[in-house]
Structure formats: C-alpha cells, structure tokens
mmCIF file of C-alpha atoms in Angstrom:
data_model
loop_
_atom_site.group_PDB
_atom_site.id
_atom_site.type_symbol
_atom_site.label_atom_id
_atom_site.label_comp_id
_atom_site.label_asym_id
_atom_site.label_seq_id
_atom_site.Cartn_x
_atom_site.Cartn_y
_atom_site.Cartn_z
ATOM 1 C CA UNK A 1 -13.126 6.222 18.244
ATOM 2 C CA UNK A 2 -10.185 7.552 19.046
ATOM 3 C CA UNK A 3 -6.391 8.093 17.576
ATOM 4 C CA UNK A 4 -3.326 9.656 19.043
ATOM 5 C CA UNK A 5 0.089 10.174 17.311
ATOM 6 C CA UNK A 6 2.830 8.731 19.565
ATOM 7 C CA UNK A 7 6.539 10.359 19.440
ATOM 8 C CA UNK A 8 9.115 7.738 20.399
ATOM 9 C CA UNK A 9 12.202 9.710 19.025
ATOM 10 C CA UNK A 10 12.818 7.465 15.919
ATOM 11 C CA UNK A 11 12.174 7.053 12.425
ATOM 12 C CA UNK A 12 8.640 5.506 12.914
ATOM 13 C CA UNK A 13 5.300 7.038 12.716
ATOM 14 C CA UNK A 14 2.928 5.777 15.711
ATOM 15 C CA UNK A 15 -0.620 5.697 15.757
ATOM 16 C CA UNK A 16 -2.507 4.439 18.371
ATOM 17 C CA UNK A 17 -6.426 3.341 18.157
ATOM 18 C CA UNK A 18 -9.113 3.304 20.573
ATOM 19 C CA UNK A 19 -12.712 2.638 20.217
ATOM 20 C CA UNK A 20 -14.265 0.456 17.431
ATOM 21 C CA UNK A 21 -13.902 1.077 13.733
ATOM 22 C CA UNK A 22 -17.218 1.531 12.600
ATOM 23 C CA UNK A 23 -19.327 4.272 10.945
ATOM 24 C CA UNK A 24 -19.138 6.565 13.432
ATOM 25 C CA UNK A 25 -15.487 6.093 14.676
ATOM 26 C CA UNK A 26 -14.115 6.092 11.048
ATOM 27 C CA UNK A 27 -15.974 9.974 10.162
ATOM 28 C CA UNK A 28 -14.166 10.763 13.455
ATOM 29 C CA UNK A 29 -11.047 9.548 12.846
ATOM 30 C CA UNK A 30 -10.444 9.582 8.933
ATOM 31 C CA UNK A 31 -8.999 12.229 7.846
ATOM 32 C CA UNK A 32 -6.473 12.577 10.213
ATOM 33 C CA UNK A 33 -5.519 9.210 9.684
ATOM 34 C CA UNK A 34 -5.405 9.459 6.348
ATOM 35 C CA UNK A 35 -2.716 12.595 6.291
ATOM 36 C CA UNK A 36 -0.755 11.143 8.835
ATOM 37 C CA UNK A 37 -0.773 7.040 8.198
ATOM 38 C CA UNK A 38 -1.680 7.313 3.968
ATOM 39 C CA UNK A 39 0.632 9.995 3.306
ATOM 40 C CA UNK A 40 3.794 8.964 5.166
ATOM 41 C CA UNK A 41 7.359 8.334 3.663
ATOM 42 C CA UNK A 42 8.205 6.477 6.921
ATOM 43 C CA UNK A 43 7.148 3.369 8.404
ATOM 44 C CA UNK A 44 4.289 3.668 10.343
ATOM 45 C CA UNK A 45 3.083 1.360 13.455
ATOM 46 C CA UNK A 46 -0.510 1.363 14.221
ATOM 47 C CA UNK A 47 -1.241 -0.136 17.637
ATOM 48 C CA UNK A 48 -4.389 -1.892 18.102
ATOM 49 C CA UNK A 49 -4.744 -3.267 21.050
ATOM 50 C CA UNK A 50 -7.689 -0.952 22.229
ATOM 51 C CA UNK A 51 -9.312 -1.401 19.016
ATOM 52 C CA UNK A 52 -12.895 -3.019 20.134
ATOM 53 C CA UNK A 53 -14.612 -3.549 16.797
ATOM 54 C CA UNK A 54 -13.447 -3.381 13.013
ATOM 55 C CA UNK A 55 -15.939 -3.129 10.437
ATOM 56 C CA UNK A 56 -15.814 -2.881 6.759
ATOM 57 C CA UNK A 57 -15.340 0.812 6.365
ATOM 58 C CA UNK A 58 -12.647 0.248 8.993
ATOM 59 C CA UNK A 59 -10.652 -1.932 7.011
ATOM 60 C CA UNK A 60 -11.288 0.171 3.861
ATOM 61 C CA UNK A 61 -9.757 2.624 5.891
ATOM 62 C CA UNK A 62 -6.679 0.982 6.796
ATOM 63 C CA UNK A 63 -6.182 -0.772 3.173
ATOM 64 C CA UNK A 64 -5.616 2.423 1.741
ATOM 65 C CA UNK A 65 -3.830 3.654 4.314
ATOM 66 C CA UNK A 66 -1.219 0.717 3.508
ATOM 67 C CA UNK A 67 -1.402 0.874 -0.007
ATOM 68 C CA UNK A 68 -0.510 4.678 0.017
ATOM 69 C CA UNK A 69 2.255 3.785 2.458
ATOM 70 C CA UNK A 70 3.238 1.194 0.295
ATOM 71 C CA UNK A 71 3.130 3.897 -2.728
ATOM 72 C CA UNK A 72 5.855 5.480 -1.423
ATOM 73 C CA UNK A 73 8.440 2.367 -0.411
ATOM 74 C CA UNK A 74 7.365 2.362 2.880
ATOM 75 C CA UNK A 75 5.285 -0.344 5.117
ATOM 76 C CA UNK A 76 2.385 -0.069 7.315
ATOM 77 C CA UNK A 77 2.228 -2.265 10.418
ATOM 78 C CA UNK A 78 -0.645 -2.858 12.542
ATOM 79 C CA UNK A 79 -0.134 -4.551 16.051
ATOM 80 C CA UNK A 80 -1.598 -5.970 18.972
ATOM 81 C CA UNK A 81 -4.824 -6.589 17.962
ATOM 82 C CA UNK A 82 -7.576 -8.909 19.850
ATOM 83 C CA UNK A 83 -7.682 -12.134 18.167
ATOM 84 C CA UNK A 84 -11.454 -11.178 17.171
ATOM 85 C CA UNK A 85 -9.826 -7.820 15.539
ATOM 86 C CA UNK A 86 -6.919 -9.313 13.814
ATOM 87 C CA UNK A 87 -9.083 -12.441 12.242
ATOM 88 C CA UNK A 88 -11.356 -9.463 10.868
ATOM 89 C CA UNK A 89 -8.204 -7.647 9.322
ATOM 90 C CA UNK A 90 -6.981 -11.398 8.073
ATOM 91 C CA UNK A 91 -10.324 -12.223 6.474
ATOM 92 C CA UNK A 92 -10.776 -8.792 4.856
ATOM 93 C CA UNK A 93 -7.510 -9.293 3.056
ATOM 94 C CA UNK A 94 -5.636 -6.629 5.018
ATOM 95 C CA UNK A 95 -2.067 -9.329 5.310
ATOM 96 C CA UNK A 96 -2.075 -8.925 1.662
ATOM 97 C CA UNK A 97 -0.932 -4.679 2.152
ATOM 98 C CA UNK A 98 0.273 -4.484 5.429
ATOM 99 C CA UNK A 99 2.304 -6.569 8.203
ATOM 100 C CA UNK A 100 0.054 -7.963 11.180
ATOM 101 C CA UNK A 101 1.546 -8.587 14.169
ATOM 102 C CA UNK A 102 0.669 -9.457 17.945
ATOM 103 C CA UNK A 103 3.262 -7.189 19.563
ATOM 104 C CA UNK A 104 5.116 -4.004 19.244
ATOM 105 C CA UNK A 105 8.396 -5.932 18.921
ATOM 106 C CA UNK A 106 7.059 -7.905 16.006
ATOM 107 C CA UNK A 107 5.984 -4.712 14.333
ATOM 108 C CA UNK A 108 9.644 -2.830 14.724
ATOM 109 C CA UNK A 109 10.802 -6.143 13.212
ATOM 110 C CA UNK A 110 8.612 -6.342 10.602
ATOM 111 C CA UNK A 111 9.947 -2.610 10.200
ATOM 112 C CA UNK A 112 13.486 -3.582 9.967
ATOM 113 C CA UNK A 113 12.916 -6.333 7.413
ATOM 114 C CA UNK A 114 10.805 -4.478 4.808
#
C-alpha cells in the first residue's frame, strides 16, 4: 500500500492511495493516514483511483478518519474509486460520514457545498 500527500496550493489536504486496503496495506499506512487525514481541520480529499481492494479494516480506517474530520467541522471526500471499490465503501456505510464521488471535480464541489 502506498500513500502520497499532494500539495496543490489550496486549503485542502490531498491524499492519494494506491494498492490494497487489506490487513497488510493498513499496517503500512494507518498511522500516517490517521495523522494527515483524521486529525485535519481542513477538508480532506482522498484519491482512490489506484486502490484495487478494500477490506473491512480499510473501511474502518476511512470511517474513523471521516468521523474525526467531521468532529473538527471539516469534511472528508473520497473520489475516483473503481465501481467495485465504491460499492464496497457504500455497503460498508462510509457514505454516512464521508462524501463518495466519482472524480476530483465532484470532490471539490462536495467540499464547497459542505
């Protein structure tokens, strides 16, 4: 699993994830992801285009981060997921605490609307 924090010169935290959000993948990025995303007071936009699998631990990590961001009166938006990954996220209830949209433009609109 790979995580990259992108600097785009705006007020958002941009994170790109790549690989499998399974036990091994979570072990590799959970601390860094929690620090960058879960503790943010700014909107967090997470690019999932290169995530090939999400297990229950991955849903849990994303859910916890979204909930923590919300407590700080910000928003976490997931975008770019494959149809299968998006379906897993929605079934896992992530849409209740985070935005799930198809692309970066929709993610920016979701942040602006929040």
